[in-house]
């Protein structure tokens, strides 16, 4: 489905699709050209008020006239458009948190009846692996692992959430110390997966769990 820009009460179904009415850029394109394409991606994604935290599959269809594809040297190779395009999908105003979520990518070009190029992007995800995109921050726990928290969540809810997550991280670490394998120990963790600090610090606000707890407690005083 192509998401309606005027849609209210949006509920993810596991498939998010949108179109970018620009030619895709290559890795060698000038920064301004890449930025224009990234901006167009983010404008198209703005109509979807969620951010995904789980693994995704990305399918890309690039519409380009066959003459432009075969009889000019202006069109980049299919594999050369992937990095700039995927870079447009990450960040606070995008659909993904980090590129580590992309588990599979398929990309192809299709003959267009006109010389106007466009790109259709489809993202498949587990229907429940999303959060509302409303000013997310990341809370850092041990080993530089960070969890997403909505800035607009009620103070009491945040405190309970952080306490539960601290217990989960501590329990998993204790199980690992007792030589449980990672997958078994991970069964005590929340559904929302952690991200390493290095993967979120450039795009999101990151605060330590102790600092956020002090901030929340002080706010109630």
Coordinates of N, CA and C in Angstrom, one line a residue:
X1 N 0.8 -1.2 0.0 CA 0.0 0.0 0.0 C 0.9 1.2 0.0
X2 N 0.5 2.3 -0.7 CA 1.1 3.6 -0.7 C 0.3 4.4 0.4
X3 N 1.1 4.9 1.4 CA 0.5 5.5 2.5 C -0.2 6.9 2.1
X4 N -1.4 7.1 2.5 CA -2.1 8.4 2.2 C -1.5 9.5 3.2
X5 N -1.1 10.6 2.6 CA -0.6 11.7 3.4 C -1.6 12.3 4.3
X6 N -2.9 12.1 4.1 CA -3.9 12.7 4.9 C -4.5 11.7 5.9
X7 N -3.9 10.5 5.9 CA -4.4 9.4 6.8 C -4.3 9.8 8.3
X8 N -5.4 9.5 9.0 CA -5.4 9.7 10.5 C -5.5 8.4 11.2
X9 N -5.0 8.3 12.4 CA -5.0 7.0 13.1 C -4.3 5.9 12.5
X10 N -3.1 6.2 11.9 CA -2.3 5.3 11.2 C -1.9 4.1 12.0
X11 N -2.1 2.9 11.5 CA -1.7 1.7 12.2 C -0.9 0.8 11.2
X12 N 0.4 0.5 11.6 CA 1.3 -0.2 10.7 C 0.7 -1.6 10.4
X13 N 0.9 -2.1 9.2 CA 0.4 -3.4 8.8 C 1.6 -4.4 8.5
X14 N 2.8 -3.9 8.6 CA 3.9 -4.7 8.3 C 4.6 -4.3 6.9
X15 N 3.9 -3.4 6.2 CA 4.4 -2.9 4.9 C 4.2 -1.4 4.8
X16 N 5.3 -0.7 4.6 CA 5.3 0.7 4.4 C 5.9 1.0 3.0
X17 N 5.1 1.7 2.2 CA 5.6 2.0 0.9 C 5.5 3.5 0.6
X18 N 6.4 4.1 -0.2 CA 6.3 5.5 -0.6 C 7.2 5.7 -1.8
X19 N 6.9 6.8 -2.5 CA 7.6 7.1 -3.7 C 8.4 8.4 -3.6
X20 N 9.6 8.4 -4.2 CA 10.4 9.6 -4.2 C 10.5 10.1 -5.7
X21 N 10.0 11.2 -6.0 CA 9.9 11.7 -7.4 C 11.2 12.4 -7.8
X22 N 12.3 11.7 -7.6 CA 13.6 12.2 -8.0 C 14.5 11.1 -8.5
X23 N 15.4 11.4 -9.4 CA 16.4 10.3 -9.8 C 17.3 10.0 -8.5
X24 N 17.5 8.7 -8.3 CA 18.4 8.3 -7.2 C 19.8 8.8 -7.5
X25 N 20.6 9.1 -6.4 CA 21.9 9.6 -6.5 C 22.9 8.4 -6.3
X26 N 24.1 8.6 -6.8 CA 25.2 7.6 -6.6 C 26.0 8.0 -5.5
X27 N 26.9 7.1 -5.0 CA 27.8 7.4 -4.0 C 28.8 8.5 -4.3
X28 N 29.0 8.7 -5.6 CA 30.0 9.7 -6.1 C 29.3 11.1 -6.3
X29 N 28.0 11.2 -6.1 CA 27.3 12.4 -6.4 C 27.8 13.5 -5.4
X30 N 27.6 14.8 -5.8 CA 28.0 15.9 -5.0 C 27.1 15.9 -3.7
X31 N 27.6 16.4 -2.6 CA 26.9 16.4 -1.4 C 25.5 17.0 -1.5
X32 N 25.4 18.1 -2.2 CA 24.1 18.8 -2.4 C 23.1 18.0 -3.1
X33 N 23.5 17.2 -4.1 CA 22.6 16.3 -4.8 C 22.1 15.2 -3.8
X34 N 23.0 14.6 -3.1 CA 22.7 13.6 -2.1 C 21.7 14.2 -1.0
X35 N 22.0 15.4 -0.6 CA 21.1 16.0 0.4 C 19.7 16.2 -0.1
X36 N 19.6 16.6 -1.4 CA 18.3 16.8 -2.0 C 17.5 15.5 -2.0
X37 N 18.2 14.4 -2.3 CA 17.5 13.2 -2.4 C 17.1 12.7 -1.0
X38 N 18.0 12.9 0.0 CA 17.7 12.5 1.4 C 16.5 13.3 1.9
X39 N 16.5 14.6 1.5 CA 15.3 15.5 2.0 C 14.0 15.0 1.4
X40 N 14.1 14.6 0.1 CA 12.9 14.1 -0.6 C 12.4 12.8 0.1
X41 N 13.3 11.9 0.5 CA 12.9 10.7 1.2 C 12.2 11.0 2.5
X42 N 12.8 11.9 3.3 CA 12.3 12.3 4.6 C 10.9 12.9 4.4
X43 N 10.7 13.8 3.4 CA 9.4 14.4 3.2 C 8.4 13.3 2.9
X44 N 8.7 12.3 2.1 CA 7.8 11.2 1.8 C 7.5 10.4 3.0
X45 N 8.5 10.2 3.9 CA 8.3 9.4 5.1 C 7.5 10.1 6.2
X46 N 7.4 11.5 6.1 CA 6.8 12.3 7.1 C 5.3 11.9 7.3
X47 N 4.7 11.3 6.3 CA 3.3 10.9 6.4 C 3.1 9.7 7.2
X48 N 4.2 9.0 7.6 CA 4.1 7.8 8.4 C 4.6 8.1 9.8
X49 N 3.8 8.2 10.8 CA 4.2 8.8 12.1 C 4.8 7.8 13.0
X50 N 5.6 6.8 12.5 CA 6.3 5.8 13.3 C 7.7 5.7 13.0
X51 N 8.5 5.1 13.9 CA 9.9 4.7 13.6 C 10.0 3.2 14.0
X52 N 10.7 2.4 13.2 CA 10.8 1.0 13.4 C 12.0 0.7 14.2
X53 N 11.9 -0.3 15.0 CA 13.1 -0.7 15.8 C 13.6 -2.1 15.5
X54 N 12.9 -2.9 14.8 CA 13.3 -4.3 14.5 C 13.9 -4.4 13.1
X55 N 14.1 -5.7 12.7 CA 14.8 -5.9 11.4 C 13.8 -5.6 10.3
X56 N 14.3 -5.2 9.2 CA 13.4 -4.9 8.0 C 14.0 -5.4 6.7
X57 N 13.1 -5.6 5.7 CA 13.5 -5.9 4.4 C 13.2 -4.7 3.5
X58 N 14.1 -4.2 2.7 CA 13.9 -3.1 1.9 C 13.9 -3.5 0.4
X59 N 12.8 -3.1 -0.3 CA 12.7 -3.4 -1.7 C 12.6 -2.0 -2.5
X60 N 13.5 -1.9 -3.5 CA 13.6 -0.7 -4.3 C 13.3 -0.9 -5.7
X61 N 12.4 -0.1 -6.3 CA 12.2 -0.1 -7.7 C 12.5 1.3 -8.3
X62 N 13.4 1.4 -9.2 CA 13.9 2.6 -9.8 C 13.3 2.7 -11.2
X63 N 12.5 3.7 -11.5 CA 11.9 3.9 -12.8 C 12.7 4.9 -13.6
X64 N 13.2 4.4 -14.7 CA 14.1 5.2 -15.6 C 13.8 4.8 -17.0
X65 N 13.8 5.7 -17.9 CA 13.6 5.4 -19.3 C 14.7 4.6 -19.9
X66 N 14.4 3.6 -20.7 CA 15.4 2.6 -21.2 C 16.5 3.3 -22.0
X67 N 16.1 4.3 -22.7 CA 17.1 5.1 -23.5 C 18.2 5.7 -22.6
X68 N 17.7 6.3 -21.5 CA 18.6 6.9 -20.5 C 19.5 5.9 -19.8
X69 N 19.0 4.7 -19.7 CA 19.7 3.7 -19.0 C 20.8 3.1 -19.9
X70 N 20.5 2.9 -21.1 CA 21.4 2.2 -22.0 C 22.2 3.1 -22.9
X71 N 21.7 4.3 -23.3 CA 22.3 5.1 -24.3 C 22.9 6.4 -23.8
X72 N 23.1 6.5 -22.4 CA 23.8 7.6 -21.9 C 24.7 7.1 -20.8
X73 N 25.6 8.0 -20.3 CA 26.5 7.6 -19.2 C 26.1 8.3 -17.9
X74 N 24.9 8.8 -17.9 CA 24.5 9.6 -16.7 C 23.9 8.8 -15.6
X75 N 23.3 7.6 -16.0 CA 22.7 6.8 -15.0 C 23.7 5.9 -14.2
X76 N 23.6 6.0 -12.9 CA 24.6 5.2 -12.1 C 24.2 3.7 -12.1
X77 N 25.2 2.9 -11.7 CA 24.9 1.5 -11.6 C 23.9 1.2 -10.4
X78 N 23.1 0.1 -10.5 CA 22.1 -0.2 -9.5 C 22.7 -0.3 -8.1
X79 N 23.9 -1.0 -8.0 CA 24.5 -1.2 -6.7 C 25.1 0.1 -6.2
X80 N 25.3 1.1 -7.0 CA 25.9 2.4 -6.6 C 24.9 3.4 -6.0
X81 N 23.6 3.1 -6.1 CA 22.6 4.0 -5.6 C 22.1 3.6 -4.2
X82 N 22.5 2.4 -3.7 CA 22.0 1.8 -2.5 C 22.4 2.6 -1.3
X83 N 23.7 2.9 -1.1 CA 24.1 3.6 0.1 C 23.5 5.0 0.3
X84 N 23.5 5.9 -0.7 CA 22.8 7.2 -0.5 C 21.3 7.0 -0.2
X85 N 20.7 6.0 -0.9 CA 19.3 5.8 -0.7 C 19.0 5.3 0.7
X86 N 19.7 4.3 1.2 CA 19.5 3.8 2.5 C 19.8 4.8 3.6
X87 N 20.8 5.7 3.4 CA 21.1 6.7 4.3 C 19.9 7.6 4.6
X88 N 19.1 7.8 3.6 CA 17.9 8.7 3.8 C 16.8 8.1 4.6
X89 N 17.0 6.8 5.0 CA 15.9 6.1 5.8 C 16.2 6.1 7.3
X90 N 17.3 6.7 7.7 CA 17.7 6.6 9.2 C 17.6 8.0 9.8
X91 N 17.2 7.9 11.1 CA 17.3 9.2 11.9 C 15.9 9.5 12.6
X92 N 15.9 10.5 13.4 CA 14.7 10.9 14.2 C 13.5 11.2 13.3
X93 N 13.7 11.7 12.1 CA 12.6 12.1 11.2 C 12.5 11.1 10.1
X94 N 12.9 9.9 10.3 CA 12.9 8.8 9.3 C 12.2 7.6 9.8
X95 N 12.3 6.5 9.1 CA 11.6 5.3 9.5 C 12.4 4.3 10.3
X96 N 13.8 4.4 10.2 CA 14.7 3.5 10.8 C 15.6 4.2 11.8
X97 N 16.1 3.5 12.8 CA 17.0 4.0 13.7 C 18.4 4.0 13.2
X98 N 18.8 2.8 12.6 CA 20.2 2.6 12.2 C 20.2 1.5 11.1
X99 N 21.3 1.5 10.3 CA 21.3 0.6 9.2 C 21.5 -0.8 9.6
X100 N 21.9 -1.1 10.9 CA 22.0 -2.5 11.3 C 20.6 -3.2 11.3
X101 N 19.5 -2.4 11.1 CA 18.2 -3.1 11.1 C 17.9 -3.7 9.7
X102 N 18.6 -3.2 8.7 CA 18.3 -3.7 7.3 C 18.9 -5.1 7.2
X103 N 18.0 -6.1 7.1 CA 18.4 -7.5 7.0 C 18.5 -8.0 5.6
X104 N 17.8 -7.3 4.7 CA 17.8 -7.7 3.3 C 17.4 -6.5 2.4
X105 N 18.1 -6.4 1.3 CA 17.8 -5.3 0.3 C 17.7 -6.0 -1.1
X106 N 16.6 -5.6 -1.8 CA 16.5 -5.9 -3.2 C 16.3 -4.6 -4.0
X107 N 17.0 -4.6 -5.2 CA 16.9 -3.3 -5.9 C 16.9 -3.7 -7.4
X108 N 16.1 -3.0 -8.2 CA 16.0 -3.2 -9.7 C 15.6 -1.9 -10.3
X109 N 15.9 -1.8 -11.6 CA 15.4 -0.7 -12.4 C 14.3 -1.2 -13.4
X110 N 13.3 -0.4 -13.6 CA 12.2 -0.7 -14.5 C 12.0 0.4 -15.5
X111 N 11.8 0.0 -16.8 CA 11.6 1.0 -17.9 C 10.4 1.9 -17.6
X112 N 10.7 3.2 -17.7 CA 9.6 4.2 -17.5 C 9.2 4.7 -18.9
X113 N 7.9 5.1 -19.0 CA 7.4 5.6 -20.3 C 7.8 7.0 -20.5
X114 N 8.3 7.7 -19.5 CA 8.8 9.1 -19.6 C 10.3 9.1 -19.2
X115 N 10.9 10.3 -19.4 CA 12.2 10.5 -18.9 C 12.3 11.1 -17.5
X116 N 11.2 11.2 -16.8 CA 11.2 11.6 -15.4 C 11.4 10.3 -14.6
X117 N 12.5 10.4 -13.7 CA 12.8 9.3 -12.9 C 12.1 9.4 -11.5
X118 N 11.9 8.2 -10.9 CA 11.4 8.1 -9.6 C 11.8 6.8 -9.0
X119 N 11.6 6.7 -7.6 CA 12.0 5.5 -6.9 C 10.8 5.1 -6.0
X120 N 10.4 3.9 -6.1 CA 9.4 3.3 -5.1 C 10.2 2.5 -4.1
X121 N 9.9 2.8 -2.8 CA 10.6 2.1 -1.7 C 9.5 1.4 -0.9
X122 N 9.7 0.1 -0.6 CA 8.8 -0.7 0.2 C 9.6 -1.3 1.4
X123 N 9.2 -1.1 2.6 CA 9.8 -1.6 3.8 C 8.9 -2.6 4.5
X124 N 9.4 -3.8 4.6 CA 8.6 -4.8 5.3 C 9.2 -5.0 6.7
X125 N 8.3 -5.1 7.7 CA 8.7 -5.2 9.1 C 7.7 -6.0 9.8
X126 N 8.0 -6.4 11.0 CA 7.0 -7.1 11.9 C 6.1 -6.0 12.3
X127 N 4.8 -6.3 12.2 CA 3.8 -5.2 12.5 C 3.8 -4.6 13.8
X128 N 4.4 -5.2 14.8 CA 4.4 -4.6 16.2 C 5.8 -4.0 16.5
X129 N 6.7 -4.0 15.6 CA 8.1 -3.5 15.9 C 8.2 -2.0 15.6
X130 N 7.4 -1.1 16.2 CA 7.4 0.3 15.9 C 7.1 1.1 17.2
X131 N 7.5 2.3 17.2 CA 7.2 3.3 18.2 C 6.7 4.6 17.5
X132 N 5.9 5.3 18.2 CA 5.5 6.6 17.6 C 6.7 7.5 17.5
X133 N 6.8 8.2 16.4 CA 8.0 9.1 16.2 C 7.7 10.5 16.8
X134 N 7.9 10.5 18.1 CA 7.6 11.8 18.8 C 8.8 12.1 19.7
X135 N 9.9 12.6 19.2 CA 11.0 13.1 20.0 C 11.6 11.9 20.8
X136 N 12.2 10.9 20.2 CA 12.8 9.8 20.9 C 14.1 10.3 21.5
X137 N 14.4 9.8 22.7 CA 15.8 9.8 23.2 C 16.2 8.4 23.5
X138 N 17.5 8.2 23.7 CA 18.0 6.9 24.0 C 18.7 6.9 25.4
X139 N 18.3 5.9 26.2 CA 18.9 5.8 27.5 C 20.0 4.7 27.5
X140 N 21.1 5.1 28.0 CA 22.3 4.2 28.0 C 22.4 3.4 29.3
X141 N 22.5 2.1 29.0 CA 22.7 1.1 30.1 C 24.2 0.6 30.1
X142 N 24.5 -0.5 30.7 CA 25.8 -1.0 30.7 C 26.3 -1.5 29.3
X143 N 27.6 -1.5 29.1 CA 28.2 -1.9 27.8 C 27.8 -1.0 26.7
X144 N 27.4 0.2 27.0 CA 27.0 1.2 25.9 C 25.8 0.8 25.1
X145 N 24.9 0.0 25.7 CA 23.7 -0.4 25.1 C 22.6 0.6 25.4
X146 N 21.8 1.0 24.4 CA 20.9 2.1 24.6 C 19.5 1.6 24.2
X147 N 18.5 2.1 24.9 CA 17.1 1.8 24.6 C 16.3 3.1 24.3
X148 N 15.4 3.0 23.3 CA 14.6 4.2 23.0 C 13.5 4.5 23.9
X149 N 13.3 5.8 24.3 CA 12.3 6.3 25.2 C 11.6 7.5 24.6
X150 N 10.3 7.5 24.6 CA 9.6 8.7 24.1 C 9.7 9.8 25.1
X151 N 10.1 11.0 24.6 CA 10.2 12.2 25.5 C 8.9 12.6 26.1
X152 N 7.8 12.2 25.4 CA 6.4 12.7 25.8 C 5.8 11.7 26.7
X153 N 6.4 10.6 27.1 CA 5.8 9.6 28.0 C 5.7 10.2 29.4
X154 N 4.6 9.8 30.1 CA 4.5 10.3 31.5 C 5.6 10.0 32.4
X155 N 6.0 10.9 33.3 CA 7.1 10.7 34.2 C 7.1 9.4 34.9
X156 N 5.9 9.0 35.5 CA 5.8 7.8 36.3 C 6.0 6.6 35.4
X157 N 5.5 6.6 34.2 CA 5.7 5.5 33.3 C 7.2 5.3 32.9
X158 N 7.9 6.4 32.7 CA 9.3 6.3 32.4 C 10.1 5.7 33.6
X159 N 9.8 6.1 34.8 CA 10.5 5.6 35.9 C 10.3 4.1 36.0
X160 N 9.1 3.6 35.9 CA 8.8 2.2 35.9 C 9.5 1.4 34.8
X161 N 9.5 2.0 33.6 CA 10.2 1.4 32.5 C 11.7 1.3 32.7
X162 N 12.3 2.3 33.2 CA 13.7 2.3 33.4 C 14.1 1.3 34.5
X163 N 13.3 1.2 35.5 CA 13.6 0.2 36.6 C 13.5 -1.2 36.0
X164 N 12.5 -1.4 35.2 CA 12.3 -2.8 34.6 C 13.5 -3.1 33.7
X165 N 13.9 -2.1 32.9 CA 15.0 -2.4 32.0 C 16.3 -2.6 32.7
X166 N 16.6 -1.8 33.8 CA 17.8 -2.0 34.6 C 17.8 -3.5 35.1
X167 N 16.7 -4.0 35.6 CA 16.6 -5.3 36.1 C 16.9 -6.3 35.0
X168 N 16.3 -6.1 33.8 CA 16.5 -7.0 32.7 C 18.0 -7.1 32.3
X169 N 18.6 -5.9 32.1 CA 20.0 -5.9 31.8 C 20.9 -6.6 32.8
X170 N 20.6 -6.3 34.1 CA 21.4 -6.9 35.2 C 21.2 -8.4 35.2
X171 N 19.9 -8.9 35.0 CA 19.7 -10.3 35.0 C 20.4 -11.0 33.9
X172 N 20.3 -10.4 32.7 CA 21.0 -11.0 31.5 C 22.5 -11.1 31.8
X173 N 23.1 -10.1 32.3 CA 24.5 -10.1 32.6 C 24.8 -11.2 33.6
X174 N 24.0 -11.4 34.6 CA 24.3 -12.4 35.6 C 24.2 -13.8 34.9
X175 N 23.2 -14.0 34.0 CA 23.0 -15.3 33.4 C 24.3 -15.6 32.5
X176 N 24.7 -14.5 31.8 CA 25.9 -14.7 30.9 C 27.1 -15.0 31.8
X177 N 27.2 -14.4 33.0 CA 28.4 -14.8 33.9 C 28.3 -16.2 34.3
X178 N 27.1 -16.8 34.4 CA 26.9 -18.2 34.8 C 27.0 -19.1 33.6
X179 N 27.6 -18.5 32.5 CA 27.9 -19.3 31.3 C 26.6 -19.7 30.5
X180 N 25.5 -19.0 30.6 CA 24.4 -19.3 29.7 C 24.8 -18.7 28.4
X181 N 24.3 -19.3 27.3 CA 24.6 -18.7 26.0 C 23.7 -17.5 25.8
X182 N 24.2 -16.6 24.9 CA 23.6 -15.3 24.7 C 22.1 -15.4 24.4
X183 N 21.7 -16.3 23.5 CA 20.3 -16.4 23.1 C 19.4 -16.8 24.3
X184 N 19.8 -17.7 25.1 CA 19.0 -18.1 26.3 C 19.0 -17.0 27.3
X185 N 20.1 -16.3 27.6 CA 20.1 -15.2 28.5 C 19.3 -14.0 28.0
X186 N 19.2 -13.9 26.7 CA 18.5 -12.7 26.1 C 17.0 -12.9 26.3
X187 N 16.5 -14.1 26.7 CA 15.1 -14.3 26.9 C 14.4 -13.4 28.0
X188 N 15.3 -12.8 28.8 CA 14.8 -12.0 29.9 C 14.7 -10.5 29.5
X189 N 15.1 -10.2 28.3 CA 15.2 -8.8 27.8 C 13.8 -8.4 27.2
X190 N 13.6 -7.1 27.2 CA 12.3 -6.6 26.6 C 12.2 -6.9 25.1
X191 N 11.0 -6.7 24.6 CA 10.8 -6.9 23.1 C 11.6 -5.9 22.3
X192 N 11.6 -4.7 22.8 CA 12.3 -3.6 22.1 C 13.8 -3.9 22.2
X193 N 14.5 -3.9 21.1 CA 15.9 -4.3 21.2 C 16.8 -3.1 21.5
X194 N 18.0 -3.4 22.1 CA 18.9 -2.3 22.4 C 19.8 -2.0 21.2
X195 N 20.3 -0.8 21.1 CA 21.3 -0.4 20.1 C 22.5 0.0 20.7
X196 N 23.7 -0.3 20.1 CA 24.9 0.2 20.7 C 25.0 1.7 20.5
X197 N 25.6 2.3 21.5 CA 25.6 3.8 21.6 C 26.2 4.4 20.3
X198 N 27.2 3.8 19.7 CA 27.9 4.3 18.5 C 26.9 4.4 17.3
X199 N 25.8 3.6 17.4 CA 24.8 3.6 16.3 C 23.8 4.7 16.4
X200 N 23.6 5.3 17.5 CA 22.6 6.3 17.7 C 23.1 7.7 18.1
X201 N 24.3 7.8 18.6 CA 24.8 9.0 19.2 C 24.8 10.2 18.3
X202 N 25.0 9.9 17.0 CA 25.1 11.0 16.0 C 23.7 11.6 15.6
X203 N 22.7 10.8 15.8 CA 21.4 11.2 15.3 C 20.4 11.5 16.4
X204 N 20.6 10.9 17.6 CA 19.6 11.0 18.7 C 20.3 11.5 20.0
X205 N 19.5 12.1 20.9 CA 20.0 12.4 22.2 C 20.2 11.1 23.0
X206 N 21.4 11.0 23.7 CA 21.7 9.8 24.5 C 22.0 10.3 25.9
X207 N 21.3 9.7 26.9 CA 21.5 10.1 28.3 C 21.6 8.8 29.1
X208 N 22.5 8.8 30.1 CA 22.7 7.6 30.9 C 21.5 7.3 31.7
X209 N 21.2 6.0 32.1 CA 20.0 5.7 32.8 C 20.0 6.4 34.2
X210 N 21.2 6.5 34.8 CA 21.2 7.1 36.2 C 20.9 8.6 36.1
X211 N 21.4 9.2 35.0 CA 21.1 10.7 34.8 C 19.7 10.9 34.6
X212 N 19.0 10.0 33.7 CA 17.6 10.2 33.5 C 16.8 10.0 34.7
X213 N 17.2 8.9 35.5 CA 16.4 8.7 36.7 C 16.5 9.9 37.7
X214 N 17.7 10.5 37.8 CA 17.8 11.6 38.7 C 16.9 12.8 38.2
X215 N 17.0 13.0 36.9 CA 16.2 14.0 36.3 C 14.7 13.8 36.5
X216 N 14.2 12.6 36.4 CA 12.8 12.3 36.6 C 12.4 12.4 38.1
X217 N 13.3 12.0 39.0 CA 13.0 12.1 40.4 C 13.0 13.6 40.8
X218 N 14.0 14.4 40.3 CA 14.0 15.8 40.7 C 12.8 16.5 40.2
X219 N 12.3 16.1 39.1 CA 11.1 16.8 38.5 C 9.9 16.6 39.4
X220 N 9.9 15.5 40.1 CA 8.7 15.2 41.0 C 8.8 15.9 42.4
X221 N 10.0 16.5 42.6 CA 10.2 17.1 44.0 C 9.5 18.5 44.1

